[in-house]
Amino acid sequence: MTLIATTAFGLEGVVKREIQAMGFDIVQVKEGRIEFDARLTDIPRANLWLRSADRVLVKMGEFEARTFDELFEGVRSLPWEDWITRDGRFTVLGKGVKSQLGSYRAIQSITKKAVVERLKGAYAADWFAETGPAFTIRASLLKDVALLTLDASGAGLHKRGYRAHAGVAPLKETLAAALVQLSFWRPDRLLIDPMCGSGTILIEAAMLGRNMAPGLGREFASEAWPVIPSSAWHLARQEARAAIRPAGEMRIFGYDVDADAIAGAQTNAGRAGVSADIIFEQKDIRELWIDQQYGILISNFPYGVKLLDYKELNDIYISFNKTFRKKKGWSIYVLTADKMFPRYFKRGRPDRVRKLFNANIEVNYYQYYGERPPRKQQG
Ligand SMILES: C[S@@+](CC[C@H](N)C(=O)[O-])C[C@H]1O[C@@H](n2cnc3c(N)ncnc32)[C@H](O)[C@@H]1O
């Protein structure tokens, strides 16, 4: 069977590497989605372990549909009864982009009707109570091609369950995990986020460093599907728990000027099971003093307007520049919507600028590569 990991814009490469590292074969990569070969019993593992994907979907079918008849017949020809139980409750979410069928309401109702027709035949029934497990069907049309999927995740994978305190402008956990995976950070290297807010980037790094499955603390929609044996979930969770590496080796530091943010970050880290891996401290970035020659900095800067006035942001940039301009052993990764940032940080041109989206705002991930530490002197 084919599973689909959906991704935010620009994160396809990161998610593709995650999927390959789990041992799956990639079928195809498209904008916002990676398709891969899997077995039914891989659904728990994919949900538990994918760090930067938005959702895991089961691919039911893909076909051309320019008319409602074509959509109806295409949907009815798919084996819904293999998944949806006789008492299954199911919802259809429809979407039409650059297609002749553009009305999401019509796509939804046609799809629902076609699935009901299919199930009526398969179960020899006229009526369904819909009192059993929940199934969400997605019918997405793009350029007249309909993609039909079943959502195996339920709530988006960014909902890990550890973030009780979100702070003022929190990053999605999936994006934070991607920022870490796009950096040079490895668990033996020093990592700081000088404006860590609710601590998302550092918590995701610590979970990665400890080999913790990000989904261990939550449930998934497909856990209620009888087609997946509960033993598969049990085994995947057991394996994930056994894979966790002990705490104690990492050097991860988080600062923020806001005492409430730091308290929230500490609580969140505790809930994620990584409080022993991160040291949080209330500190203004203007007072940050770095004595280490080598390290990695990953941060999501305030963008002004919403969070700070212009003068304050200017001050932050000036002190950041002073602290890090000459630190050639530091790799610097900054996510911000402020396109002026590289003008203030005078270390040279960024080695790479990646366009991403954070809560629908276009942002850039500015990457400045530092020199690597000599082999013995880890830093
Ligand atoms: C965009 S938020 C970071 C959000 C964080 N990545 C998260 O996921 O929660 C920016 C943070 O910068 C902090 N900040 C603003 N001015 C600061 C300063 N002068 N020194 C340190 N932190 C500051 C704010 O308190 C805020 O938490």
Short mmCIF file of C-alpha atoms and ligand atoms in Angstrom, two decimals:
data_model
loop_
_atom_site.label_atom_id
_atom_site.label_comp_id
_atom_site.label_asym_id
_atom_site.label_seq_id
_atom_site.Cartn_x
_atom_site.Cartn_y
_atom_site.Cartn_z
CA MET A 1 0.00 0.00 0.00
CA THR A 2 1.00 3.63 -0.35
CA LEU A 3 1.13 6.07 2.53
CA ILE A 4 1.39 9.82 2.11
CA ALA A 5 3.19 12.15 4.47
CA THR A 6 1.91 15.68 3.95
CA THR A 7 4.29 18.55 4.57
CA ALA A 8 4.34 22.32 4.85
CA PHE A 9 5.76 24.24 1.90
CA GLY A 10 9.53 23.79 1.65
CA LEU A 11 9.84 20.84 4.03
CA GLU A 12 9.47 18.05 1.46
CA GLY A 13 13.22 17.31 1.43
CA VAL A 14 13.45 17.00 5.23
CA VAL A 15 10.43 14.71 5.43
CA LYS A 16 11.69 12.62 2.53
CA ARG A 17 14.97 12.04 4.38
CA GLU A 18 13.09 11.09 7.55
CA ILE A 19 11.02 8.54 5.63
CA GLN A 20 14.10 7.06 3.97
CA ALA A 21 15.91 6.88 7.31
CA MET A 22 13.00 4.78 8.62
CA GLY A 23 13.68 2.32 5.80
CA PHE A 24 10.72 3.07 3.51
CA ASP A 25 10.96 3.35 -0.27
CA ILE A 26 9.82 6.65 -1.73
CA VAL A 27 7.26 6.34 -4.53
CA GLN A 28 7.09 10.00 -5.46
CA VAL A 29 7.63 13.48 -4.10
CA LYS A 30 5.16 16.22 -4.99
CA GLU A 31 4.64 19.69 -3.60
CA GLY A 32 3.46 19.22 -0.04
CA ARG A 33 3.40 15.44 -0.08
CA ILE A 34 5.71 12.43 -0.07
CA GLU A 35 4.33 9.06 -1.10
CA PHE A 36 6.01 5.91 0.19
CA ASP A 37 5.55 2.15 0.13
CA ALA A 38 4.44 0.63 3.41
CA ARG A 39 2.50 -2.16 5.03
CA LEU A 40 -0.61 -1.79 7.13
CA THR A 41 1.40 -2.37 10.28
CA ASP A 42 3.73 0.53 9.40
CA ILE A 43 0.96 3.07 10.01
CA PRO A 44 1.68 3.20 13.78
CA ARG A 45 5.43 3.61 13.22
CA ALA A 46 5.02 6.39 10.65
CA ASN A 47 2.66 8.32 12.92
CA LEU A 48 4.81 7.89 16.00
CA TRP A 49 8.14 8.80 14.41
CA LEU A 50 7.69 11.41 11.68
CA ARG A 51 8.95 14.69 13.11
CA SER A 52 8.41 17.27 10.39
CA ALA A 53 5.41 15.89 8.48
CA ASP A 54 1.92 17.34 9.03
CA ARG A 55 -0.07 14.12 8.69
CA VAL A 56 0.03 10.51 7.57
CA LEU A 57 -2.64 9.56 5.02
CA VAL A 58 -3.56 6.25 3.42
CA LYS A 59 -3.70 6.67 -0.34
CA MET A 60 -6.96 5.15 -1.56
CA GLY A 61 -6.75 6.21 -5.19
CA GLU A 62 -5.99 8.89 -7.73
CA PHE A 63 -7.85 9.44 -11.00
CA GLU A 64 -8.94 12.12 -13.45
CA ALA A 65 -12.28 13.74 -12.67
CA ARG A 66 -13.59 16.60 -14.76
CA THR A 67 -17.26 15.96 -14.08
CA PHE A 68 -19.26 14.94 -11.03
CA ASP A 69 -20.05 11.63 -12.72
CA GLU A 70 -16.36 10.86 -13.10
CA LEU A 71 -15.75 11.78 -9.48
CA PHE A 72 -18.68 9.64 -8.30
CA GLU A 73 -17.66 6.59 -10.34
CA GLY A 74 -13.98 6.96 -9.39
CA VAL A 75 -14.78 7.16 -5.67
CA ARG A 76 -17.28 4.30 -5.82
CA SER A 77 -14.71 2.02 -7.47
CA LEU A 78 -12.35 2.23 -4.46
CA PRO A 79 -12.37 -0.49 -1.75
CA TRP A 80 -13.65 1.63 1.15
CA GLU A 81 -15.02 -1.46 2.90
CA ASP A 82 -11.44 -2.67 3.43
CA TRP A 83 -11.07 0.19 5.92
CA ILE A 84 -14.40 1.61 6.97
CA THR A 85 -16.42 -0.63 9.26
CA ARG A 86 -20.13 -1.20 8.88
CA ASP A 87 -20.76 1.12 11.84
CA GLY A 88 -17.97 3.60 10.85
CA ARG A 89 -18.60 7.31 11.21
CA PHE A 90 -17.08 9.13 8.33
CA THR A 91 -16.53 12.71 7.36
CA VAL A 92 -15.44 13.95 3.96
CA LEU A 93 -13.24 17.00 3.48
CA GLY A 94 -13.22 18.27 -0.10
CA LYS A 95 -10.97 20.69 -1.92
CA GLY A 96 -10.75 21.76 -5.56
CA VAL A 97 -7.78 23.72 -6.92
CA LYS A 98 -7.28 24.69 -10.59
CA SER A 99 -9.96 22.13 -11.49
CA GLN A 100 -13.27 22.11 -13.31
CA LEU A 101 -14.85 20.83 -10.09
CA GLY A 102 -14.07 23.72 -7.78
CA SER A 103 -16.85 23.72 -5.18
CA TYR A 104 -15.64 21.97 -2.05
CA ARG A 105 -19.21 21.44 -0.86
CA ALA A 106 -20.15 19.62 -4.06
CA ILE A 107 -16.94 17.55 -3.98
CA GLN A 108 -17.74 16.59 -0.39
CA SER A 109 -21.33 15.58 -1.00
CA ILE A 110 -20.61 13.63 -4.20
CA THR A 111 -17.76 11.80 -2.48
CA LYS A 112 -19.87 10.97 0.55
CA LYS A 113 -22.68 9.67 -1.65
CA ALA A 114 -20.28 7.51 -3.66
CA VAL A 115 -18.70 6.02 -0.51
CA VAL A 116 -22.16 5.26 0.91
CA GLU A 117 -23.14 3.56 -2.35
CA ARG A 118 -19.99 1.46 -2.21
CA LEU A 119 -20.55 0.45 1.40
CA LYS A 120 -24.22 -0.36 0.77
CA GLY A 121 -23.12 -2.90 -1.81
CA ALA A 122 -20.27 -4.27 0.27
CA TYR A 123 -22.28 -4.67 3.48
CA ALA A 124 -25.62 -5.43 1.81
CA ALA A 125 -27.22 -2.69 3.88
CA ASP A 126 -29.41 0.34 3.14
CA TRP A 127 -28.68 2.33 6.20
CA PHE A 128 -25.66 2.94 8.44
CA ALA A 129 -25.83 3.88 12.10
CA GLU A 130 -22.43 5.63 12.06
CA THR A 131 -21.85 4.96 15.75
CA GLY A 132 -18.44 3.29 15.45
CA PRO A 133 -14.85 4.47 14.83
CA ALA A 134 -14.25 7.78 13.04
CA PHE A 135 -12.76 8.03 9.55
CA THR A 136 -11.84 11.22 7.74
CA ILE A 137 -11.78 10.99 3.98
CA ARG A 138 -10.01 13.70 2.04
CA ALA A 139 -10.99 14.31 -1.57
CA SER A 140 -8.57 16.80 -3.12
CA LEU A 141 -8.76 17.81 -6.73
CA LEU A 142 -5.74 19.45 -8.31
CA LYS A 143 -5.71 20.19 -12.03
CA ASP A 144 -8.64 17.79 -12.54
CA VAL A 145 -6.93 14.89 -10.80
CA ALA A 146 -8.73 13.60 -7.70
CA LEU A 147 -6.68 12.22 -4.82
CA LEU A 148 -8.66 10.20 -2.29
CA THR A 149 -7.12 9.48 1.11
CA LEU A 150 -7.98 8.37 4.62
CA ASP A 151 -6.44 10.43 7.42
CA ALA A 152 -4.52 8.09 9.72
CA SER A 153 -3.28 10.84 12.07
CA GLY A 154 -6.36 12.77 13.16
CA ALA A 155 -5.03 15.86 14.90
CA GLY A 156 -2.00 17.20 13.02
CA LEU A 157 1.33 15.61 13.93
CA HIS A 158 2.54 18.93 15.40
CA LYS A 159 0.23 18.21 18.33
CA ARG A 160 2.71 16.16 20.30
CA GLY A 161 0.90 16.74 23.57
CA TYR A 162 3.76 18.33 25.51
CA ARG A 163 3.08 22.00 24.91
CA ALA A 164 0.93 23.28 27.74
CA HIS A 165 2.37 26.80 27.45
CA ALA A 166 2.42 28.19 23.96
CA GLY A 167 3.79 31.69 24.65
CA VAL A 168 3.22 34.64 22.35
CA ALA A 169 4.26 33.39 18.91
CA PRO A 170 5.07 29.71 19.15
CA LEU A 171 6.50 27.74 16.26
CA LYS A 172 4.73 24.61 15.13
CA GLU A 173 6.58 21.64 16.58
CA THR A 174 6.91 20.10 13.11
CA LEU A 175 8.57 23.26 11.76
CA ALA A 176 10.86 23.49 14.81
CA ALA A 177 11.93 19.87 14.24
CA ALA A 178 12.64 20.73 10.60
CA LEU A 179 14.80 23.74 11.57
CA VAL A 180 16.91 21.44 13.73
CA GLN A 181 17.17 18.78 11.04
CA LEU A 182 18.20 21.41 8.47
CA SER A 183 21.06 22.53 10.72
CA PHE A 184 24.52 21.12 11.47
CA TRP A 185 23.47 20.29 15.00
CA ARG A 186 24.29 16.82 16.26
CA PRO A 187 23.72 15.66 19.85
CA ASP A 188 27.41 16.08 20.73
CA ARG A 189 27.42 19.76 19.77
CA LEU A 190 26.56 22.80 21.86
CA LEU A 191 23.16 24.29 20.95
CA ILE A 192 21.53 27.54 22.03
CA ASP A 193 18.35 29.43 21.29
CA PRO A 194 18.76 32.92 22.81
CA MET A 195 15.07 33.84 22.28
CA CYS A 196 13.49 30.47 22.93
CA GLY A 197 9.93 31.47 23.92
CA SER A 198 8.10 28.27 24.83
CA GLY A 199 11.27 26.27 24.04
CA THR A 200 9.94 24.43 20.98
CA ILE A 201 13.18 24.34 18.95
CA LEU A 202 15.25 23.07 21.88
CA ILE A 203 12.66 20.53 23.03
CA GLU A 204 12.46 19.14 19.49
CA ALA A 205 16.28 18.99 19.35
CA ALA A 206 16.48 17.19 22.69
CA MET A 207 13.84 14.67 21.59
CA LEU A 208 15.78 14.09 18.39
CA GLY A 209 19.04 13.73 20.34
CA ARG A 210 17.49 11.21 22.73
CA ASN A 211 15.88 9.32 19.84
CA MET A 212 12.43 9.88 21.29
CA ALA A 213 9.49 9.27 18.97
CA PRO A 214 7.67 12.64 18.91
CA GLY A 215 4.22 11.02 18.88
CA LEU A 216 4.69 8.80 21.95
CA GLY A 217 2.59 11.09 24.15
CA ARG A 218 -0.55 11.19 22.01
CA GLU A 219 -3.17 9.15 20.20
CA PHE A 220 -3.96 8.86 16.50
CA ALA A 221 -7.26 8.54 14.62
CA SER A 222 -6.25 5.21 13.07
CA GLU A 223 -5.79 3.60 16.51
CA ALA A 224 -9.56 3.11 16.50
CA TRP A 225 -9.60 1.40 13.10
CA PRO A 226 -10.18 -2.34 13.53
CA VAL A 227 -8.23 -3.08 10.34
CA ILE A 228 -4.96 -2.26 12.11
CA PRO A 229 -4.29 -4.89 14.79
CA SER A 230 -3.92 -3.26 18.19
CA SER A 231 -0.80 -5.39 18.64
CA ALA A 232 0.87 -3.30 15.90
CA TRP A 233 0.30 -0.14 17.95
CA HIS A 234 1.43 -1.85 21.11
CA LEU A 235 4.61 -3.13 19.48
CA ALA A 236 5.44 0.22 17.84
CA ARG A 237 5.01 2.03 21.17
CA GLN A 238 7.08 -0.57 22.98
CA GLU A 239 9.87 -0.26 20.40
CA ALA A 240 9.73 3.53 20.62
CA ARG A 241 10.05 3.46 24.40
CA ALA A 242 12.98 1.03 24.22
CA ALA A 243 14.74 3.24 21.63
CA ILE A 244 15.02 6.26 23.94
CA ARG A 245 18.60 7.09 24.86
CA PRO A 246 19.37 8.16 28.43
CA ALA A 247 19.64 11.84 29.35
CA GLY A 248 22.79 13.56 30.39
CA GLU A 249 25.17 14.00 27.49
CA MET A 250 23.78 17.00 25.65
CA ARG A 251 24.56 20.70 26.06
CA ILE A 252 21.42 22.62 25.14
CA PHE A 253 20.66 26.12 26.46
CA GLY A 254 17.60 28.33 26.10
CA TYR A 255 17.19 31.98 27.06
CA ASP A 256 14.40 34.50 26.85
CA VAL A 257 13.89 37.94 28.34
CA ASP A 258 10.39 36.96 29.47
CA ALA A 259 10.29 35.09 32.80
CA ASP A 260 6.87 33.60 32.01
CA ALA A 261 8.17 32.22 28.72
CA ILE A 262 11.06 30.53 30.53
CA ALA A 263 8.74 29.03 33.14
CA GLY A 264 6.48 27.76 30.34
CA ALA A 265 9.44 26.31 28.43
CA GLN A 266 10.56 24.44 31.56
CA THR A 267 7.09 22.99 32.03
CA ASN A 268 6.91 21.98 28.37
CA ALA A 269 10.33 20.31 28.51
CA GLY A 270 9.21 18.40 31.60
CA ARG A 271 6.08 17.18 29.84
CA ALA A 272 8.18 16.11 26.84
CA GLY A 273 10.53 14.20 29.14
CA VAL A 274 13.63 16.26 28.30
CA SER A 275 14.01 18.64 31.24
CA ALA A 276 17.35 17.06 32.16
CA ASP A 277 18.69 17.84 28.69
CA ILE A 278 18.06 21.59 28.51
CA ILE A 279 19.08 24.46 30.74
CA PHE A 280 16.68 27.39 30.55
CA GLU A 281 17.48 30.79 32.00
CA GLN A 282 15.89 34.19 31.87
CA LYS A 283 18.25 36.48 30.00
CA ASP A 284 18.10 39.46 27.66
CA ILE A 285 19.95 38.72 24.42
CA ARG A 286 21.76 42.01 24.94
CA GLU A 287 23.45 40.44 27.96
CA LEU A 288 24.36 37.19 26.28
CA TRP A 289 28.04 36.41 26.52
CA ILE A 290 29.60 33.52 24.62
CA ASP A 291 32.91 32.03 25.69
CA GLN A 292 32.77 28.86 23.60
CA GLN A 293 34.62 28.78 20.30
CA TYR A 294 32.23 26.36 18.59
CA GLY A 295 28.49 25.94 18.68
CA ILE A 296 25.17 26.02 16.91
CA LEU A 297 22.54 28.72 17.32
CA ILE A 298 19.00 28.14 16.08
CA SER A 299 16.39 30.80 16.78
CA ASN A 300 13.07 32.18 15.68
CA PHE A 301 13.47 35.95 16.07
CA PRO A 302 10.63 38.30 16.94
CA TYR A 303 9.46 39.99 13.73
CA GLY A 304 8.74 43.43 15.05
CA VAL A 305 5.25 44.80 14.39
CA LYS A 306 3.44 42.24 16.50
CA LEU A 307 6.01 41.61 19.21
CA LEU A 308 8.41 44.51 19.43
CA ASP A 309 8.87 48.08 18.38
CA TYR A 310 11.43 48.99 15.78
CA LYS A 311 14.00 50.37 18.22
CA GLU A 312 14.00 47.26 20.37
CA LEU A 313 14.45 45.01 17.35
CA ASN A 314 17.26 47.26 16.15
CA ASP A 315 18.98 46.90 19.54
CA ILE A 316 18.61 43.12 19.40
CA TYR A 317 20.20 43.01 15.94
CA ILE A 318 23.07 45.24 16.97
CA SER A 319 23.94 43.17 20.02
CA PHE A 320 23.46 39.90 18.12
CA ASN A 321 25.85 41.16 15.47
CA LYS A 322 28.39 42.17 18.09
CA THR A 323 28.25 38.80 19.83
CA PHE A 324 28.32 36.50 16.80
CA ARG A 325 29.88 38.36 13.86
CA LYS A 326 33.38 37.13 14.59
CA LYS A 327 32.50 33.73 16.02
CA LYS A 328 33.55 31.73 12.98
CA GLY A 329 33.13 28.45 14.83
CA TRP A 330 29.42 29.07 15.29
CA SER A 331 26.79 28.00 12.80
CA ILE A 332 23.92 30.45 12.94
CA TYR A 333 20.36 29.65 11.86
CA VAL A 334 17.74 32.37 12.14
CA LEU A 335 14.09 32.14 11.12
CA THR A 336 12.48 35.53 10.62
CA ALA A 337 9.99 37.36 8.42
CA ASP A 338 12.21 40.44 8.53
CA LYS A 339 14.08 40.60 5.23
CA MET A 340 16.40 43.27 6.72
CA PHE A 341 18.01 40.76 9.07
CA PRO A 342 20.99 39.87 6.80
CA ARG A 343 21.87 43.56 6.48
CA TYR A 344 22.30 43.85 10.21
CA PHE A 345 24.21 40.61 10.67
CA LYS A 346 27.47 41.51 9.05
CA ARG A 347 29.21 38.15 9.06
CA GLY A 348 28.84 37.97 5.29
CA ARG A 349 26.15 36.66 3.04
CA PRO A 350 24.16 33.73 4.37
CA ASP A 351 25.33 30.39 2.96
CA ARG A 352 21.74 29.48 2.31
CA VAL A 353 18.35 31.16 2.55
CA ARG A 354 15.31 28.92 2.62
CA LYS A 355 11.81 30.26 2.09
CA LEU A 356 9.29 28.72 4.48
CA PHE A 357 5.94 29.57 6.03
CA ASN A 358 5.25 30.03 9.72
CA ALA A 359 1.53 30.28 10.52
CA ASN A 360 0.90 31.44 6.93
CA ILE A 361 3.48 34.21 7.15
CA GLU A 362 6.31 33.99 4.65
CA VAL A 363 9.58 33.68 6.52
CA ASN A 364 13.19 33.02 5.63
CA TYR A 365 15.55 30.60 7.30
CA TYR A 366 18.97 32.29 7.12
CA GLN A 367 21.80 29.79 7.42
CA TYR A 368 25.42 30.78 8.14
CA TYR A 369 27.73 27.80 8.31
CA GLY A 370 30.45 27.83 10.94
CA GLU A 371 33.78 26.07 10.93
CA ARG A 372 33.64 22.59 12.32
CA PRO A 373 35.41 21.94 15.62
CA PRO A 374 38.63 19.90 15.50
CA ARG A 375 37.81 16.23 16.05
CA LYS A 376 38.92 15.98 19.68
CA GLN A 377 37.73 19.36 20.85
CA GLN A 378 33.99 18.97 20.60
CA GLY A 379 32.08 22.19 20.76
C1 LIG B 1 9.00 34.52 17.95
S1 LIG B 1 9.18 34.30 19.66
C2 LIG B 1 9.99 32.73 19.80
C3 LIG B 1 9.01 31.62 19.82
C4 LIG B 1 9.61 30.27 20.06
N1 LIG B 1 10.40 29.80 18.95
C5 LIG B 1 8.52 29.27 20.40
O1 LIG B 1 8.33 28.28 19.68
O2 LIG B 1 7.81 29.48 21.38
C6 LIG B 1 10.43 35.44 20.08
C7 LIG B 1 10.83 35.46 21.54
O3 LIG B 1 11.84 36.45 21.70
C8 LIG B 1 11.75 36.92 23.03
N2 LIG B 1 12.50 38.19 23.15
C9 LIG B 1 12.13 39.42 22.73
N3 LIG B 1 13.09 40.33 23.02
C10 LIG B 1 14.09 39.65 23.63
C11 LIG B 1 15.34 40.02 24.17
N4 LIG B 1 15.76 41.29 24.15
N5 LIG B 1 16.13 39.06 24.72
C12 LIG B 1 15.71 37.76 24.76
N6 LIG B 1 14.52 37.37 24.28
C13 LIG B 1 13.71 38.28 23.72
C14 LIG B 1 10.26 37.04 23.27
O4 LIG B 1 9.99 37.03 24.67
C15 LIG B 1 9.72 35.82 22.52
O5 LIG B 1 9.52 34.73 23.40
#
